[in-house]
mmCIF file of N, CA, C and O in Angstrom:
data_model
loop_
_atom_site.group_PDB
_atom_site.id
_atom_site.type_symbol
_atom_site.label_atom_id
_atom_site.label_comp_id
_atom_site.label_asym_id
_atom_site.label_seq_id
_atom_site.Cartn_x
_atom_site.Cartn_y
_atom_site.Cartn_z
ATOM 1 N N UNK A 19 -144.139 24.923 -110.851
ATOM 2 C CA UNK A 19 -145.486 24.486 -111.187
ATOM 3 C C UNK A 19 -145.487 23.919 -112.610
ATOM 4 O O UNK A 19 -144.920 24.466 -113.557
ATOM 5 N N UNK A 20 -146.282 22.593 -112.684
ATOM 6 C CA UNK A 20 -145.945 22.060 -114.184
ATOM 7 C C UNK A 20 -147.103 22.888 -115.216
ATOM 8 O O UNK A 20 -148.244 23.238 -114.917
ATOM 9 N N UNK A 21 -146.398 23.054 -116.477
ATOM 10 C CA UNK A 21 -147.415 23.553 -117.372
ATOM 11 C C UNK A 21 -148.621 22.697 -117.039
ATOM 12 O O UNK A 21 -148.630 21.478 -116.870
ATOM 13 N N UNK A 22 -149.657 23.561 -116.973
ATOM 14 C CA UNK A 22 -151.398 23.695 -117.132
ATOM 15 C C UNK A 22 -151.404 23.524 -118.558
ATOM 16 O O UNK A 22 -150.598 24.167 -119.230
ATOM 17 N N UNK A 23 -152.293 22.659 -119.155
ATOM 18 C CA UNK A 23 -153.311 22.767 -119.730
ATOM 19 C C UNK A 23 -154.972 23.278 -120.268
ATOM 20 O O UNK A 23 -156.077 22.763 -120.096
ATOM 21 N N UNK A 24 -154.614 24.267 -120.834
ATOM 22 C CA UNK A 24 -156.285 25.049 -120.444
ATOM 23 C C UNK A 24 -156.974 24.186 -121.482
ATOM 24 O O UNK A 24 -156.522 23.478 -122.382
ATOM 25 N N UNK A 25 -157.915 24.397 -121.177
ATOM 26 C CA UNK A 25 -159.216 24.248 -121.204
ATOM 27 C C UNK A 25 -159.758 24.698 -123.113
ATOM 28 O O UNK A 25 -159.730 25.906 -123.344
ATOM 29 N N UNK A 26 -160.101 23.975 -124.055
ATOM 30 C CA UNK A 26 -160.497 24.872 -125.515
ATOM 31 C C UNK A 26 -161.755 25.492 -125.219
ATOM 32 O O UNK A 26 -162.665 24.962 -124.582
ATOM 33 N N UNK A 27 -161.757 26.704 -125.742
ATOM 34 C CA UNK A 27 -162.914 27.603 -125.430
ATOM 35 C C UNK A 27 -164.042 27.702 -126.941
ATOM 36 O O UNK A 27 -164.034 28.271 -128.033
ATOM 37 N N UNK A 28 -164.627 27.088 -126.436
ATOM 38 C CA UNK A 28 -165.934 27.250 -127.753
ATOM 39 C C UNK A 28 -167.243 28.336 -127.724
ATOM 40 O O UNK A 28 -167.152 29.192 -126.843
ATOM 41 N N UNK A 29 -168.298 28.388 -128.479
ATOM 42 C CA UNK A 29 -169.297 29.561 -128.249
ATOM 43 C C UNK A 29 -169.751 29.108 -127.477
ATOM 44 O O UNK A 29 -170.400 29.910 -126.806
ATOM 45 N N UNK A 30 -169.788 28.032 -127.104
ATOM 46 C CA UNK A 30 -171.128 27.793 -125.689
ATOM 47 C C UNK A 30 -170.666 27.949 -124.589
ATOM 48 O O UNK A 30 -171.446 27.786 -123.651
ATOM 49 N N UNK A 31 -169.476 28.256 -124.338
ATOM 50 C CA UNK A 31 -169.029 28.738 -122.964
ATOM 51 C C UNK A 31 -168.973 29.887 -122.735
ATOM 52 O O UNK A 31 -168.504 30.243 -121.654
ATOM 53 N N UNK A 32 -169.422 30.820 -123.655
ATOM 54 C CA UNK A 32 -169.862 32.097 -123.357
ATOM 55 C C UNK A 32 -171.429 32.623 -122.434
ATOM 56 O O UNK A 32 -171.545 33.108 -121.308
ATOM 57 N N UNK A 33 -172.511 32.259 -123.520
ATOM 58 C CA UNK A 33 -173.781 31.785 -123.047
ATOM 59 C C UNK A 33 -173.806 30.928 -121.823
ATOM 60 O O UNK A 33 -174.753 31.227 -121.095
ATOM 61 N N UNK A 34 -173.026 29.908 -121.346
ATOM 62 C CA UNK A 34 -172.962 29.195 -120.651
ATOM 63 C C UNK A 34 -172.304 29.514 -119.532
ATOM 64 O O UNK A 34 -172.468 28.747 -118.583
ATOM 65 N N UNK A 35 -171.354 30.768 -119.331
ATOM 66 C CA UNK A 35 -170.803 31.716 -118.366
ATOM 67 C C UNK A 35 -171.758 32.599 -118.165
ATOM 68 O O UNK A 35 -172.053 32.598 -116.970
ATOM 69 N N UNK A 36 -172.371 33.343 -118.765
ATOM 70 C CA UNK A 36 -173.498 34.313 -118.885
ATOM 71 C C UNK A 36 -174.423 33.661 -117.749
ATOM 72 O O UNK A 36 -174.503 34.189 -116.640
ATOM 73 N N UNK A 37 -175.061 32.585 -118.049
ATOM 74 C CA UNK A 37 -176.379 31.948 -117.439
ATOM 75 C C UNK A 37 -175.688 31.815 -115.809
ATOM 76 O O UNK A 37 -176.380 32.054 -114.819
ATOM 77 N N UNK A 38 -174.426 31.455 -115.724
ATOM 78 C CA UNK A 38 -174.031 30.453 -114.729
ATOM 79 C C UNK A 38 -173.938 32.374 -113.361
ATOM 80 O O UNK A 38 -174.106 32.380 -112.141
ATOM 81 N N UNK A 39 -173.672 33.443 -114.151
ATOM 82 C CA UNK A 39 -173.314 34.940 -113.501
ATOM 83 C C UNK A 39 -174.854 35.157 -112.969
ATOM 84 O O UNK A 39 -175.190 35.318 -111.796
ATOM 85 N N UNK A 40 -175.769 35.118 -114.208
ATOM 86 C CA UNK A 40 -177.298 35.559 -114.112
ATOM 87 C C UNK A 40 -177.427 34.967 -113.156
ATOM 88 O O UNK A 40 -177.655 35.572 -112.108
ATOM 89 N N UNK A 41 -177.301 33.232 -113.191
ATOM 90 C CA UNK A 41 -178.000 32.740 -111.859
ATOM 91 C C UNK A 41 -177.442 32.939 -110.247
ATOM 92 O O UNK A 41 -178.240 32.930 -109.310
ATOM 93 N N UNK A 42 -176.300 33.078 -110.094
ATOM 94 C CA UNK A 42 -175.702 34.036 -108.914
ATOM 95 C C UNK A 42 -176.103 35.230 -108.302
ATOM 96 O O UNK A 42 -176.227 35.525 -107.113
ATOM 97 N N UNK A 43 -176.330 36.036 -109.618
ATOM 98 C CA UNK A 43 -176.644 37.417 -109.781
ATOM 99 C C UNK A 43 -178.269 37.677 -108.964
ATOM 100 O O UNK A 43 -178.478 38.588 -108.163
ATOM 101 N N UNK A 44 -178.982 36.957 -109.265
ATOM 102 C CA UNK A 44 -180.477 36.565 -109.079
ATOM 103 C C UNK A 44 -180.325 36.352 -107.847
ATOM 104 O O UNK A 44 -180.384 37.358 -107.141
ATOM 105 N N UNK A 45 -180.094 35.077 -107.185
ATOM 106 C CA UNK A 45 -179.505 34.858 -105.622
ATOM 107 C C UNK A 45 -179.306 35.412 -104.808
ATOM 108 O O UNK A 45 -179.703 35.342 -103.644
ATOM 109 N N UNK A 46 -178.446 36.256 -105.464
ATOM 110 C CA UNK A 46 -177.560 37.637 -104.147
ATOM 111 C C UNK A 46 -178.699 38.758 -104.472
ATOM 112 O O UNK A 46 -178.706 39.732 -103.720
ATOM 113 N N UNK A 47 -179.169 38.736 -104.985
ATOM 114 C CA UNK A 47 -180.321 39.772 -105.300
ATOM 115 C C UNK A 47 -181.510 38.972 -104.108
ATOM 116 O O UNK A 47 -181.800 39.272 -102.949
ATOM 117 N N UNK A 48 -181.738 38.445 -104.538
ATOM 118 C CA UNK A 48 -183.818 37.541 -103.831
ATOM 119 C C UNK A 48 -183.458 37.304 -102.678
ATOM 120 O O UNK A 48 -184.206 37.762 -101.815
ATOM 121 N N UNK A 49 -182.384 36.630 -102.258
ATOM 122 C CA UNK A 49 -181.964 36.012 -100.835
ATOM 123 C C UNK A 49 -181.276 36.235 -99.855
ATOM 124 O O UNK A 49 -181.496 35.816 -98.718
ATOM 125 N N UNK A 50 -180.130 37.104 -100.303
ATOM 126 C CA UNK A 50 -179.469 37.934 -99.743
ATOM 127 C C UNK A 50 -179.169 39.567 -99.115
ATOM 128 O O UNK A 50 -178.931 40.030 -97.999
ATOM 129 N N UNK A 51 -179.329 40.132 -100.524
ATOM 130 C CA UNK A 51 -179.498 41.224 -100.647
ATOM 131 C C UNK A 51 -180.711 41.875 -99.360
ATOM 132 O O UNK A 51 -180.470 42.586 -98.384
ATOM 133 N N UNK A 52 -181.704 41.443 -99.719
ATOM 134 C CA UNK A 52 -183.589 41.341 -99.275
ATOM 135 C C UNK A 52 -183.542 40.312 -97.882
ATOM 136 O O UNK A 52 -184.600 40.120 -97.285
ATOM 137 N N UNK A 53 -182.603 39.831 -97.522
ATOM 138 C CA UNK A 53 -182.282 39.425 -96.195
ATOM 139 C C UNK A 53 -182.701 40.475 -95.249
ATOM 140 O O UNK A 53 -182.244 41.548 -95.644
ATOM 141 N N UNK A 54 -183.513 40.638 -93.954
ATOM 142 C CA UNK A 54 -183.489 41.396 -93.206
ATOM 143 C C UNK A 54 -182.223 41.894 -92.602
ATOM 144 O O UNK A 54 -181.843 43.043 -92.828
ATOM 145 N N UNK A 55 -181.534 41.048 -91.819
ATOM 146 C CA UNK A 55 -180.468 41.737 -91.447
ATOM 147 C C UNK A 55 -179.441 42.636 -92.621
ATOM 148 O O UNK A 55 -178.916 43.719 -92.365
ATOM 149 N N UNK A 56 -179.283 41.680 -94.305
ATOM 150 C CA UNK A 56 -178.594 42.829 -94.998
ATOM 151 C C UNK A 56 -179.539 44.153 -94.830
ATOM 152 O O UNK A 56 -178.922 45.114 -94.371
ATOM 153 N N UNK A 57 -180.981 44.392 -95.127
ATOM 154 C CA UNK A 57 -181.605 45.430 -95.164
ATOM 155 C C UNK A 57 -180.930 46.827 -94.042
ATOM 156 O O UNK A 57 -180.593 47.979 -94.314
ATOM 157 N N UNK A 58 -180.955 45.849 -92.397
ATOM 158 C CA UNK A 58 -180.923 46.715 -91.640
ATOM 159 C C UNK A 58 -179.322 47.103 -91.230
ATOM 160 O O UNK A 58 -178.887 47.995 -90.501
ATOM 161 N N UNK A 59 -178.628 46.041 -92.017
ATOM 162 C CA UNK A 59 -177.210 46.361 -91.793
ATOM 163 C C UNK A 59 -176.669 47.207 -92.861
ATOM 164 O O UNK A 59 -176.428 46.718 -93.964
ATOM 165 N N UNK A 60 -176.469 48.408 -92.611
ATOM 166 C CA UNK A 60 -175.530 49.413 -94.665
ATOM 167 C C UNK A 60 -174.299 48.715 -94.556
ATOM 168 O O UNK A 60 -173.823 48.591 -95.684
ATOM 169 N N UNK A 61 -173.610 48.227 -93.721
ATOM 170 C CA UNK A 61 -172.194 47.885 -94.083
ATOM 171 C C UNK A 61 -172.228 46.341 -94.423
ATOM 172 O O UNK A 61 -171.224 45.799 -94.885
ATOM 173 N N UNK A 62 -173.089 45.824 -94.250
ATOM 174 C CA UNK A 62 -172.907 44.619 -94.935
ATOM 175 C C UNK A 62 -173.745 44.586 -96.206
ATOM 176 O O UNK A 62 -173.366 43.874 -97.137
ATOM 177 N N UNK A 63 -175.050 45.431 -96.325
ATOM 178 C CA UNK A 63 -175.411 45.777 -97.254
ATOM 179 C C UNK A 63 -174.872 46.421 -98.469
ATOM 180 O O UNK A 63 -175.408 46.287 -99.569
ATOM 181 N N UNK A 64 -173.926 47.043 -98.283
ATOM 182 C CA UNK A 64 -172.903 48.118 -99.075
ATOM 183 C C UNK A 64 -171.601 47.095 -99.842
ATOM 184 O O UNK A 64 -170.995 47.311 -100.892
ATOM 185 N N UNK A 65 -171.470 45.989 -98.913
ATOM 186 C CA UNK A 65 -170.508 45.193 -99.620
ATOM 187 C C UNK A 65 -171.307 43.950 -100.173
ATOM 188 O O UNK A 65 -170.648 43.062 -100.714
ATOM 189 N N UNK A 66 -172.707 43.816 -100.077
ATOM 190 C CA UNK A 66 -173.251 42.731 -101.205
ATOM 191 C C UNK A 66 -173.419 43.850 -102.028
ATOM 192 O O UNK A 66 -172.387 43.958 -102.690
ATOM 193 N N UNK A 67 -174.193 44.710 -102.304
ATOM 194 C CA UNK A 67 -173.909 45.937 -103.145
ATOM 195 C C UNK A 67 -173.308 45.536 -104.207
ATOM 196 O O UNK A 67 -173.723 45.187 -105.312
ATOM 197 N N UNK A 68 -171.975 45.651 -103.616
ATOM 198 C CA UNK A 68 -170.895 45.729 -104.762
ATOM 199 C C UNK A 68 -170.600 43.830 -105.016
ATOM 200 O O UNK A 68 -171.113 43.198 -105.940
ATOM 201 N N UNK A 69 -170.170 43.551 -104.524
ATOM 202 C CA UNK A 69 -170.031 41.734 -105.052
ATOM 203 C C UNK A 69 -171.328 41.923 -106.503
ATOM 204 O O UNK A 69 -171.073 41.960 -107.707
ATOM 205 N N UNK A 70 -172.722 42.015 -105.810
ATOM 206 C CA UNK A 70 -173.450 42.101 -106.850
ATOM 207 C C UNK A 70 -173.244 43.327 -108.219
ATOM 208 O O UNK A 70 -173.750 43.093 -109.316
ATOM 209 N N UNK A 71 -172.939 43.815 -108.119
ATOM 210 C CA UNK A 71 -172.061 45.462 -109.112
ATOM 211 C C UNK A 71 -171.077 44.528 -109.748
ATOM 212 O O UNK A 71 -170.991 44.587 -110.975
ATOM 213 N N UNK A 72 -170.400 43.764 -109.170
ATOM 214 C CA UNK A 72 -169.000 43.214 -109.648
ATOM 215 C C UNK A 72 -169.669 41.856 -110.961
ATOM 216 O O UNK A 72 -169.514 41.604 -112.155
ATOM 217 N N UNK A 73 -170.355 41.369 -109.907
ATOM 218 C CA UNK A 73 -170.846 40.190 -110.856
ATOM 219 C C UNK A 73 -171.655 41.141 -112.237
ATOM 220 O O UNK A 73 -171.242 40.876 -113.366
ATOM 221 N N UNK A 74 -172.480 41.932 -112.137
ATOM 222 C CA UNK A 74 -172.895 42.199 -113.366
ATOM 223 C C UNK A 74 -172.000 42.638 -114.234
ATOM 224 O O UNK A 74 -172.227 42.471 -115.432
ATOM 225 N N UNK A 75 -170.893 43.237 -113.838
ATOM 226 C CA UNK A 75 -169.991 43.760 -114.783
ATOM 227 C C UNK A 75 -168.822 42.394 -115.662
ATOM 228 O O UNK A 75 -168.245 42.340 -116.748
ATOM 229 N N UNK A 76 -168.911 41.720 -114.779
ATOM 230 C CA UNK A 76 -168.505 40.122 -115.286
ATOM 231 C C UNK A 76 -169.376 39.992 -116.373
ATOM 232 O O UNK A 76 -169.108 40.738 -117.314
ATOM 233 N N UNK A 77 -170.189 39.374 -116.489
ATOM 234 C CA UNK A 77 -171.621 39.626 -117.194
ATOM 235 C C UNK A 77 -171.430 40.295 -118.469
ATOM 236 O O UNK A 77 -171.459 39.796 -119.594
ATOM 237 N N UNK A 78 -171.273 41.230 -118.201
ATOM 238 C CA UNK A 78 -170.693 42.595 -119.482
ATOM 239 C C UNK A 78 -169.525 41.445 -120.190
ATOM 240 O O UNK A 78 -169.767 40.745 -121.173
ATOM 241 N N UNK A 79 -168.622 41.458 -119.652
ATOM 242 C CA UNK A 79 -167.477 41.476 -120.161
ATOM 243 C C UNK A 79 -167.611 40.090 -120.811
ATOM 244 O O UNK A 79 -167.304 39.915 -121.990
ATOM 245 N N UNK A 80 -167.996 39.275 -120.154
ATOM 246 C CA UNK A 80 -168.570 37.996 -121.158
ATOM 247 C C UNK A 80 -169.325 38.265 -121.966
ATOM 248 O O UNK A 80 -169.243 37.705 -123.059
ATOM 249 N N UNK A 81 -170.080 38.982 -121.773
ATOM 250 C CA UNK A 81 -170.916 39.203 -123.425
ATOM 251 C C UNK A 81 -170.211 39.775 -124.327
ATOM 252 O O UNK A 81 -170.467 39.365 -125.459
ATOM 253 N N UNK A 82 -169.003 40.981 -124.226
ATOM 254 C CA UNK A 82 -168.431 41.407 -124.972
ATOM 255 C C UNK A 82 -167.618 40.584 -125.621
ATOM 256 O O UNK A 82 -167.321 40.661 -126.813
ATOM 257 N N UNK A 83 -167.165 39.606 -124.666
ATOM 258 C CA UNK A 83 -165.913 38.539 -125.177
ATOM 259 C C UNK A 83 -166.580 37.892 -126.444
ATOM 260 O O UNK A 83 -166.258 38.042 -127.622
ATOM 261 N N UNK A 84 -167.436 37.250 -125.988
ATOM 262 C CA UNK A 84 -168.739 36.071 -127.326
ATOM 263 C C UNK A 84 -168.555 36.834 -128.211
ATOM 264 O O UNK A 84 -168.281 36.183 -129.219
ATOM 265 N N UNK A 85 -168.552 38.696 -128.552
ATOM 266 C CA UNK A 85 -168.821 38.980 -129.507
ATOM 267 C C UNK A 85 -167.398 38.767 -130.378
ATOM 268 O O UNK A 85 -167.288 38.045 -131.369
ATOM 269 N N UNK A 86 -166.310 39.594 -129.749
ATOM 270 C CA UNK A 86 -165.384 39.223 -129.917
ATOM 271 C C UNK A 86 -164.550 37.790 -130.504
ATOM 272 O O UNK A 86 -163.596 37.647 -131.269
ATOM 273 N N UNK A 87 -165.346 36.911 -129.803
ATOM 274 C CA UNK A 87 -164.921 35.411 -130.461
ATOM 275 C C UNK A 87 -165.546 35.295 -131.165
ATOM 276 O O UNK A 87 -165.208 34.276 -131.768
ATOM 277 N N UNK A 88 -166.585 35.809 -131.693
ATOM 278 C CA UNK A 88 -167.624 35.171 -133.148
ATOM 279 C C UNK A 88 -167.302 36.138 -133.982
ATOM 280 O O UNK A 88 -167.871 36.081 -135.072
ATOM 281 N N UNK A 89 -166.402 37.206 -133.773
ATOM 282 C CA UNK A 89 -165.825 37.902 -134.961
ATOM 283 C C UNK A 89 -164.905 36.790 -135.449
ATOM 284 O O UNK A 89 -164.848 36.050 -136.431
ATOM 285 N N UNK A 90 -164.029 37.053 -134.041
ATOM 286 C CA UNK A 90 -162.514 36.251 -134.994
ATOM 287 C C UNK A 90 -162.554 35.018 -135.088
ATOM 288 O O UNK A 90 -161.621 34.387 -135.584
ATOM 289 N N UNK A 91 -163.837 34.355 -134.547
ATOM 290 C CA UNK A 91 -163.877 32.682 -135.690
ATOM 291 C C UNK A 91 -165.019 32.672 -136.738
ATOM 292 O O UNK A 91 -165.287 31.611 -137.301
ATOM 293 N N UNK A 92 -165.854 34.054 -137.087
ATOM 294 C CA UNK A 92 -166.489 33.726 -137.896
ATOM 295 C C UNK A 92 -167.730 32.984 -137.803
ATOM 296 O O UNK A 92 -168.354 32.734 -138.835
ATOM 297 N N UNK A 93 -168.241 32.524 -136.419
ATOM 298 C CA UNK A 93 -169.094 31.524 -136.346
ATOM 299 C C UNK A 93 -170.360 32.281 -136.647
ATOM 300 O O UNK A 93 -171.008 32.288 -135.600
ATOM 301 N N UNK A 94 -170.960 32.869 -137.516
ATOM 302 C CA UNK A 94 -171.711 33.882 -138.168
ATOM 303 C C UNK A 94 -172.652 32.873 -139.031
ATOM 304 O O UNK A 94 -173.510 33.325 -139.790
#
């Protein structure tokens, strides 16, 4: 596989990961989640559950990161 090139990571792709989780997060919550059949189904209910559990904890960890990068560049 040829070397990848990533991507430079700036502050707005933090906030800008954040928004992009929230708005997923929201979704699987209003539309899915609150779906009748998820309601009346626990086993399919139990695994949006967690997808949604998973995404908020994404969430976390991007916010922790931003903080993390505005230590060590200073963007203060």
């Amino acid at each position: 596989m040829p070397n990848v090139k990533k991507n430079k990571i700036n502050a707005g792709h933090y906030l800008e990961l954040m928004d992009r989780i929230h708005i997923a997060a929201c979704m699987i919550d209003d539309h899915i989640l609150n779906h009748p059949l998820s309601e009346n189904e626990k086993d399919i209910q139990n695994k949006l559950d967690r997808a949604l559990e998973l995404l908020l904890e994404a969430y976390q960890m991007v916010g922790n990161k931003e903080q993390d990068y505005e230590i060590k560049n200073n963007t203060y």
